[in-house]
Coordinates of N, CA and C in Angstrom, one line a residue:
X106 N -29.5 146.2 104.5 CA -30.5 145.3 105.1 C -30.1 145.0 106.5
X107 N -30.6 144.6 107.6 CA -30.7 144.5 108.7 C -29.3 143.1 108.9
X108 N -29.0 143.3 110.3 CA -27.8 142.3 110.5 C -28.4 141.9 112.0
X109 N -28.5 140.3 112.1 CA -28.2 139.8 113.5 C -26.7 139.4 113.4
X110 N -26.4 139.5 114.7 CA -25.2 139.6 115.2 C -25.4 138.6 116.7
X111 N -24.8 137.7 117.0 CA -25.3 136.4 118.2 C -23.5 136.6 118.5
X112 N -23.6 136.7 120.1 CA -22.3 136.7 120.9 C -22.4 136.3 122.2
X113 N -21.2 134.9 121.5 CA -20.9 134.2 122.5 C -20.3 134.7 124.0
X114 N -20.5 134.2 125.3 CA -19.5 134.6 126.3 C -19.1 133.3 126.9
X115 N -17.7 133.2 126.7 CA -16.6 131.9 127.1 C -16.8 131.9 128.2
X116 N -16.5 130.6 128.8 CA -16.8 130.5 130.1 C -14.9 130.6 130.5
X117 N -14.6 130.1 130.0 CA -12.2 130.7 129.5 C -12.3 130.4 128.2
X118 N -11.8 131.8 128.1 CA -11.5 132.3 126.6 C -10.4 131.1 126.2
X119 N -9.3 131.1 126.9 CA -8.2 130.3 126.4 C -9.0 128.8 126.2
X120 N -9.4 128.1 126.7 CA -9.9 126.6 126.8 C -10.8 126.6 125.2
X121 N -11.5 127.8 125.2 CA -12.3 127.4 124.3 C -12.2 128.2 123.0
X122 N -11.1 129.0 123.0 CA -10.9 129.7 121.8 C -9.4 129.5 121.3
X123 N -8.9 129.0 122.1 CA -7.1 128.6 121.2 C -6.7 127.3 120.4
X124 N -7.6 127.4 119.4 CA -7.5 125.9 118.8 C -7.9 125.1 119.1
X125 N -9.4 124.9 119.9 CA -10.0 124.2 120.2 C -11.0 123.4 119.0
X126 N -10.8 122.5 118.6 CA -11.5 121.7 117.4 C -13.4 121.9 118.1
X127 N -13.1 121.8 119.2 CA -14.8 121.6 119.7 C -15.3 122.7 119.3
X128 N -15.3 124.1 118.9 CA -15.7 125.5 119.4 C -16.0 125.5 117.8
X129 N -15.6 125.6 116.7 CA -15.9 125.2 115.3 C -17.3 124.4 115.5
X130 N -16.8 123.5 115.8 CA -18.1 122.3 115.9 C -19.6 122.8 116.4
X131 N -19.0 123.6 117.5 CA -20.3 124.3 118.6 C -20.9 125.0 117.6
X132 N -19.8 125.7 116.8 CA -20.6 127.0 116.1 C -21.4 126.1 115.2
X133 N -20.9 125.0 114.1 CA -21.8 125.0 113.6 C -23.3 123.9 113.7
X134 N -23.1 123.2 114.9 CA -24.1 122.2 114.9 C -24.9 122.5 116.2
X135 N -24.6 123.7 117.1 CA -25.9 123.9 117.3 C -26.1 125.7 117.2
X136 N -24.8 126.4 117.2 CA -25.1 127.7 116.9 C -25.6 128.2 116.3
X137 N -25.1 128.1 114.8 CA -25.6 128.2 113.5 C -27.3 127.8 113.0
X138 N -27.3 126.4 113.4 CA -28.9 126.1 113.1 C -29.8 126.7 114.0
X139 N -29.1 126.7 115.2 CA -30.2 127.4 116.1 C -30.8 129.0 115.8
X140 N -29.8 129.6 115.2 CA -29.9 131.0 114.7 C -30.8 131.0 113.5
X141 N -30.7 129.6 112.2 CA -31.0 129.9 111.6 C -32.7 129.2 111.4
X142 N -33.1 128.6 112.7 CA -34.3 128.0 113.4 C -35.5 128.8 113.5
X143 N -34.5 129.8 114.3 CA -35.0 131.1 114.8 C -35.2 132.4 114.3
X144 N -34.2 132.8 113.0 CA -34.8 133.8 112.6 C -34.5 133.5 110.8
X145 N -35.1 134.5 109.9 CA -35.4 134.5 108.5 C -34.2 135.3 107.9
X146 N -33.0 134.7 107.8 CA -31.7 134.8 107.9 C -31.0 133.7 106.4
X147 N -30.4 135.0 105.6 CA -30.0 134.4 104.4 C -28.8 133.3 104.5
X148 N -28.8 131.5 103.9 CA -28.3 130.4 104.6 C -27.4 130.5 103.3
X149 N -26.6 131.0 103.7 CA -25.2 131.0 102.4 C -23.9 131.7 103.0
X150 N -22.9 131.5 102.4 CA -21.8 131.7 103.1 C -21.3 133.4 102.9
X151 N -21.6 134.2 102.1 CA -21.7 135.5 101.7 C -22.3 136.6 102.7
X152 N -23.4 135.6 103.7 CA -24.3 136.6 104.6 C -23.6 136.0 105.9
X153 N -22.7 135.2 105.9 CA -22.3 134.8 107.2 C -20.7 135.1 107.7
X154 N -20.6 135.6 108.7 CA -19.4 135.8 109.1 C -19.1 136.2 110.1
X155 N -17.9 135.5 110.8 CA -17.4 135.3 112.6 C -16.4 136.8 112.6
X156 N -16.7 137.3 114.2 CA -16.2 138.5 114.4 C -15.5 137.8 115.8
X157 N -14.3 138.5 116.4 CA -13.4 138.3 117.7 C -12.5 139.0 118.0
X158 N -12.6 139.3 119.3 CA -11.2 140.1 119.5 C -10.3 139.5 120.3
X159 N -9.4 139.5 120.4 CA -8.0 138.9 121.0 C -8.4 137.2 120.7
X160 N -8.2 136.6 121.7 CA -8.0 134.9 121.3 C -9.5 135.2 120.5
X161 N -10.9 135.6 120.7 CA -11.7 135.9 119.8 C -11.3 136.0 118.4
X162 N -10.7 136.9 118.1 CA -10.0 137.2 116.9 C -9.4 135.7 116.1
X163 N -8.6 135.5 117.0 CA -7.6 134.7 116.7 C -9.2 133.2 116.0
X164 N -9.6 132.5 117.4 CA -10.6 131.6 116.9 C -11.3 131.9 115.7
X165 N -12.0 133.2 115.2 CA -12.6 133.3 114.1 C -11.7 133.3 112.9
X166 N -10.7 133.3 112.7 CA -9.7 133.6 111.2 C -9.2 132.1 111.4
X167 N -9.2 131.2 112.5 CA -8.9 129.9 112.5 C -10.2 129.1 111.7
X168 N -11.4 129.2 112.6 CA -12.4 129.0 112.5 C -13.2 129.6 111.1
X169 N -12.8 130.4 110.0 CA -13.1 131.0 108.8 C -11.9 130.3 108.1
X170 N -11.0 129.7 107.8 CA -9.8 129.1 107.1 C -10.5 127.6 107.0
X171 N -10.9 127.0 108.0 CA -11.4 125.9 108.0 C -12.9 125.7 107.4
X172 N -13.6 126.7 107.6 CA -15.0 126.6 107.0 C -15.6 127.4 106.0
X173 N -14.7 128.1 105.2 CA -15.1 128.9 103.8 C -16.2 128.8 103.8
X174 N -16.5 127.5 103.2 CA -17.8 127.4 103.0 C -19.0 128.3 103.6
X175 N -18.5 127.8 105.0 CA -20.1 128.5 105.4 C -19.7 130.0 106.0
X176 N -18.9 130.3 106.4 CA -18.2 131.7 106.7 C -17.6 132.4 105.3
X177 N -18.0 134.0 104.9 CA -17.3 134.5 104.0 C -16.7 135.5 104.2
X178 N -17.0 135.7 105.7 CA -16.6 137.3 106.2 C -16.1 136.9 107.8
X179 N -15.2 137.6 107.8 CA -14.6 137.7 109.3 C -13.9 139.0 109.8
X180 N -13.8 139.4 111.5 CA -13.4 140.3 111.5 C -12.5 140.1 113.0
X181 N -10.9 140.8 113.0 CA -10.8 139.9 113.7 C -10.1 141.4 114.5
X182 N -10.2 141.7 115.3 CA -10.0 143.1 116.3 C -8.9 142.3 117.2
X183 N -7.5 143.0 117.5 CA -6.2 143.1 118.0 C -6.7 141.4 118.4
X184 N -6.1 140.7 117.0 CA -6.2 139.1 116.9 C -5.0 138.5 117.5
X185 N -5.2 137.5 118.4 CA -3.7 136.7 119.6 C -3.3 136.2 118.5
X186 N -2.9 136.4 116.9 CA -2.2 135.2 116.3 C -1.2 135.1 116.6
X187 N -0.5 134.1 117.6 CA 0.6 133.4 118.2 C 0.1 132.0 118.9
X188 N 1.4 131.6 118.4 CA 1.1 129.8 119.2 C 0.9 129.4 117.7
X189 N 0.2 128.0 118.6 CA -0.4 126.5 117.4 C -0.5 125.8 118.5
X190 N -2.0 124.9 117.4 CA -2.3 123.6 118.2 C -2.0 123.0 118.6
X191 N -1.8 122.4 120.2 CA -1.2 121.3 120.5 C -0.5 122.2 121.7
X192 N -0.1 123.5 121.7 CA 0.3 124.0 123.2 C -0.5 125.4 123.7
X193 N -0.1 125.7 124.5 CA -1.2 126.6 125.5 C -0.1 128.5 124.8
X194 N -1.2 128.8 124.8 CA -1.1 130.5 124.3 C 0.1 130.9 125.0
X195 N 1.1 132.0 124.1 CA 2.0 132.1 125.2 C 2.4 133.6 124.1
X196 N 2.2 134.7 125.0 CA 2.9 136.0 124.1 C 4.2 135.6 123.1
X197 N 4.3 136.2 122.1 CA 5.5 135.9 121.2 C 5.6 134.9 121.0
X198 N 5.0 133.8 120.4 CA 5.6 132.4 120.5 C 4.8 132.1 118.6
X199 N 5.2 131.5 117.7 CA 5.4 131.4 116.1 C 4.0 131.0 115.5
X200 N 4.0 131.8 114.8 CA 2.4 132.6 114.2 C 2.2 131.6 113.4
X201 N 1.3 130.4 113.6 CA 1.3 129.4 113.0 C 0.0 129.5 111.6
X202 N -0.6 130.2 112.9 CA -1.8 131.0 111.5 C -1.6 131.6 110.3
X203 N -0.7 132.7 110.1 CA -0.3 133.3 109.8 C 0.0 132.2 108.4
X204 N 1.0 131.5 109.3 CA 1.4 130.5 108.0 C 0.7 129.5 107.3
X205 N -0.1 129.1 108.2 CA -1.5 128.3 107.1 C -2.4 129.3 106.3
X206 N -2.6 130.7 106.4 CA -3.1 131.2 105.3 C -2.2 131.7 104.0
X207 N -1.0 131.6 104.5 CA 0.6 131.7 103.6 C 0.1 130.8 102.7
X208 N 0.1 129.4 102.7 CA 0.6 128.1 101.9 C -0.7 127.4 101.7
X209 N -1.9 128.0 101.8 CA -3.3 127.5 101.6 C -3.8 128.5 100.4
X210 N -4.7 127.4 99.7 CA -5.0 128.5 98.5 C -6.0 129.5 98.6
X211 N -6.0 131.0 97.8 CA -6.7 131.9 97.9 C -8.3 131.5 98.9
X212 N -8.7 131.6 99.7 CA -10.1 131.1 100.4 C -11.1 132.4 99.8
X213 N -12.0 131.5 99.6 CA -13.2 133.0 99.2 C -14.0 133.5 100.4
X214 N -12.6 135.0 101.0 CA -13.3 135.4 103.0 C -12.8 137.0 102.3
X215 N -13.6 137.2 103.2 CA -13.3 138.9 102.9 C -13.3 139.2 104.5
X216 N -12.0 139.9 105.0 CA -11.8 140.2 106.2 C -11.4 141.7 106.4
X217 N -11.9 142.1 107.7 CA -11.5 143.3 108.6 C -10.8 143.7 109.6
X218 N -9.6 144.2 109.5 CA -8.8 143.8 110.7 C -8.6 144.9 111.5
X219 N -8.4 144.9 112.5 CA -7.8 145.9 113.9 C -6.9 145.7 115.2
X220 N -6.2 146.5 115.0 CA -5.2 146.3 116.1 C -4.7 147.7 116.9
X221 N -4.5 148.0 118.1 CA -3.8 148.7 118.8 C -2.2 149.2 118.7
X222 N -2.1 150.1 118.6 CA -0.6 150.4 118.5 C 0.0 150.7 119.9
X223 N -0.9 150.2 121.4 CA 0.1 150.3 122.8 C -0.6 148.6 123.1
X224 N -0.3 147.8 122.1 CA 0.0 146.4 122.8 C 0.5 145.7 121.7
X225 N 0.8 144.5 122.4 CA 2.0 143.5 122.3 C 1.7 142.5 121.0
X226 N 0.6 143.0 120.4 CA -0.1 142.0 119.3 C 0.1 142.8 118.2
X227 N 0.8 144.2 118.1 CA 0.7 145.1 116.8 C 1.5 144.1 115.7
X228 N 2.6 143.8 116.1 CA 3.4 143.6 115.1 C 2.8 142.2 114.3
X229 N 2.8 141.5 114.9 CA 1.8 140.3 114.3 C 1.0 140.3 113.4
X230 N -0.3 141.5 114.1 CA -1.2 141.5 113.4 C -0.4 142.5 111.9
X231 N 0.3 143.5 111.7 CA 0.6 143.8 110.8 C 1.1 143.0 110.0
X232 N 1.7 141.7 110.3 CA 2.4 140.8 109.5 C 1.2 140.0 108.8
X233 N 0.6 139.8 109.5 CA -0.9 139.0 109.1 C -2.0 139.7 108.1
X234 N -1.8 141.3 108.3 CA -2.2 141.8 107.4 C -1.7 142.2 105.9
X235 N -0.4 142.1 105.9 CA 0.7 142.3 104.8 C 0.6 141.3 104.0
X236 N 0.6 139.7 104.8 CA 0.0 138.7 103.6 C -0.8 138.6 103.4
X237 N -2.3 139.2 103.8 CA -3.2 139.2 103.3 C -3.1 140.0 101.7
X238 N -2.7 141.3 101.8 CA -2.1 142.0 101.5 C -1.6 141.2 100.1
X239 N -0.5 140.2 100.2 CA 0.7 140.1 99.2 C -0.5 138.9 98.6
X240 N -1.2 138.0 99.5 CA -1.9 137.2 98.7 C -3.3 137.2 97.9
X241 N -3.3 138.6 98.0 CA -5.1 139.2 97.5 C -6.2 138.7 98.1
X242 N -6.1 138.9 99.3 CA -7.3 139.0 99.8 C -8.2 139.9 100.1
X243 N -9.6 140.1 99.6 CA -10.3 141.3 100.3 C -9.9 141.5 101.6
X244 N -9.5 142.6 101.9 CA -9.1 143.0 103.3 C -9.2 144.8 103.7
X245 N -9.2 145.1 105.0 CA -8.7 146.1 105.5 C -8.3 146.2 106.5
X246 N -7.2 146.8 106.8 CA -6.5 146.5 108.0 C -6.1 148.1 108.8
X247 N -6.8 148.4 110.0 CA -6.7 149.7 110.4 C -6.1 149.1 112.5
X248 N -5.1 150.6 112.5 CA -4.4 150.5 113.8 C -5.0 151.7 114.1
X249 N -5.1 151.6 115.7 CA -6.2 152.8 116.6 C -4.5 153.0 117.6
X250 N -4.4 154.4 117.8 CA -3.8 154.8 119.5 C -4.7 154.4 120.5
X251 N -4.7 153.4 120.7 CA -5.1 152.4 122.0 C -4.4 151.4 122.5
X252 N -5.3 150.6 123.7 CA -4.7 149.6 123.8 C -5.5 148.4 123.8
X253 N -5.5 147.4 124.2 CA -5.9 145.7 124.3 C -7.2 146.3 125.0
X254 N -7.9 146.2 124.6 CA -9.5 146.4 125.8 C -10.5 147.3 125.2
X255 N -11.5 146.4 125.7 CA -12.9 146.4 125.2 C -13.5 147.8 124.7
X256 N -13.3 149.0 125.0 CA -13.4 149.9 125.1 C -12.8 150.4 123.6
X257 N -12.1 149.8 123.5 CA -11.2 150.5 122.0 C -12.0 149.5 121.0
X258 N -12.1 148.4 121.0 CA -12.6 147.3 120.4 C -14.1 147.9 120.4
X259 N -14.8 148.3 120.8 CA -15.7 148.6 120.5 C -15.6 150.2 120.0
X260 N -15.2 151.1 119.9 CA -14.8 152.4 119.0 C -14.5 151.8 117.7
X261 N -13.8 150.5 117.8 CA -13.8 150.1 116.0 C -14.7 149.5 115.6
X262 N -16.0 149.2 116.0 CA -16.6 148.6 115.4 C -17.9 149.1 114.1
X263 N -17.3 150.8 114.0 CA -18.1 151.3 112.9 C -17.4 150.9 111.9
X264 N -16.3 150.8 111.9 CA -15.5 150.9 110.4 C -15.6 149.4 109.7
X265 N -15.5 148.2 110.8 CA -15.6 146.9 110.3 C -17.1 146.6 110.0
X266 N -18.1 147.2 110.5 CA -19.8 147.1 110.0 C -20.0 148.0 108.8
X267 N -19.4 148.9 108.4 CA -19.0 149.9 107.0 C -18.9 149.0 106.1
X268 N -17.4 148.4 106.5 CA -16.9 147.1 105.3 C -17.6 146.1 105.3
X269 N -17.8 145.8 105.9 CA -18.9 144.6 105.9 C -20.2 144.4 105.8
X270 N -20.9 145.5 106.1 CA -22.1 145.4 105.2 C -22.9 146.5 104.4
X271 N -21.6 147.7 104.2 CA -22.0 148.9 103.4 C -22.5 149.8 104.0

């Protein structure tokens, strides 16, 4: 069946995608209704789901942990999971995410992952995919010979529209 697909462009990615409480909110009190205003689009959490790459990435698997409900699918392409709320992004610095889907119970999300094996986010995201992994979550998790940039991020995007909508 057909997919709309609505993509945001940050005016800074960091301000409005590293744990920003507002950016949740945006999505769903005017994004969401606006989309769903506008077109004949199934209103349940099964047909809905946030896609991002880098701090993108990262905001959607933050932003899908907090809103099951209305998100059931996410997909998160070479995802910044580093840091936590309350300080500014910093390479290598303690995968806080990682650990709230550790110690939070099973969420009903079915995710797609991707990461580059010539940058600095492989190892993370592998770790991130391993507990998905150890905790049963629908998942798949695929590394490309690439690197960080849009160009590879977009070469993956047959495999996560495969999983995600058959």
């Amino acid at each position: 069946s057909p997919a709309i697909f609505v993509f945001l462009e940050p005016q800074s990615r960091t301000l409005e995608y590293f744990f920003n409480p507002r950016y949740p909110e945006y999505l769903l009190l005017e994004v969401l209704p606006r989309v769903e205003n506008q077109f004949a689009v199934a209103k349940n959490r099964a047909s809905r789901g946030l896609w991002g790459a880098s701090l993108g990435g990262l905001t959607s698997l933050w932003t899908a942990m907090q809103h099951s409900d209305i998100f059931g699918r996410v997909v998160a392409q070479s995802a910044a999971i580093q840091g936590q709320p309350g300080q500014t992004y910093q390479r290598g610095a303690a995968e806080w995410l990682l650990g709230q889907y550790l110690t939070a119970p099973l969420l009903p999300l079915e995710l797609s992952l991707d990461c580059r094996q010539l940058e600095w986010l492989l190892s993370a995201n592998r770790r991130f995919a391993a507990m998905l992994a150890d905790k049963g979550y629908p998942h798949q998790y695929l590394e490309h010979p690439s690197g960080h940039n849009w160009v590879s991020w977009r070469s993956g995007m047959p495999a996560h529209l495969e999983r995600l909508l058959g």
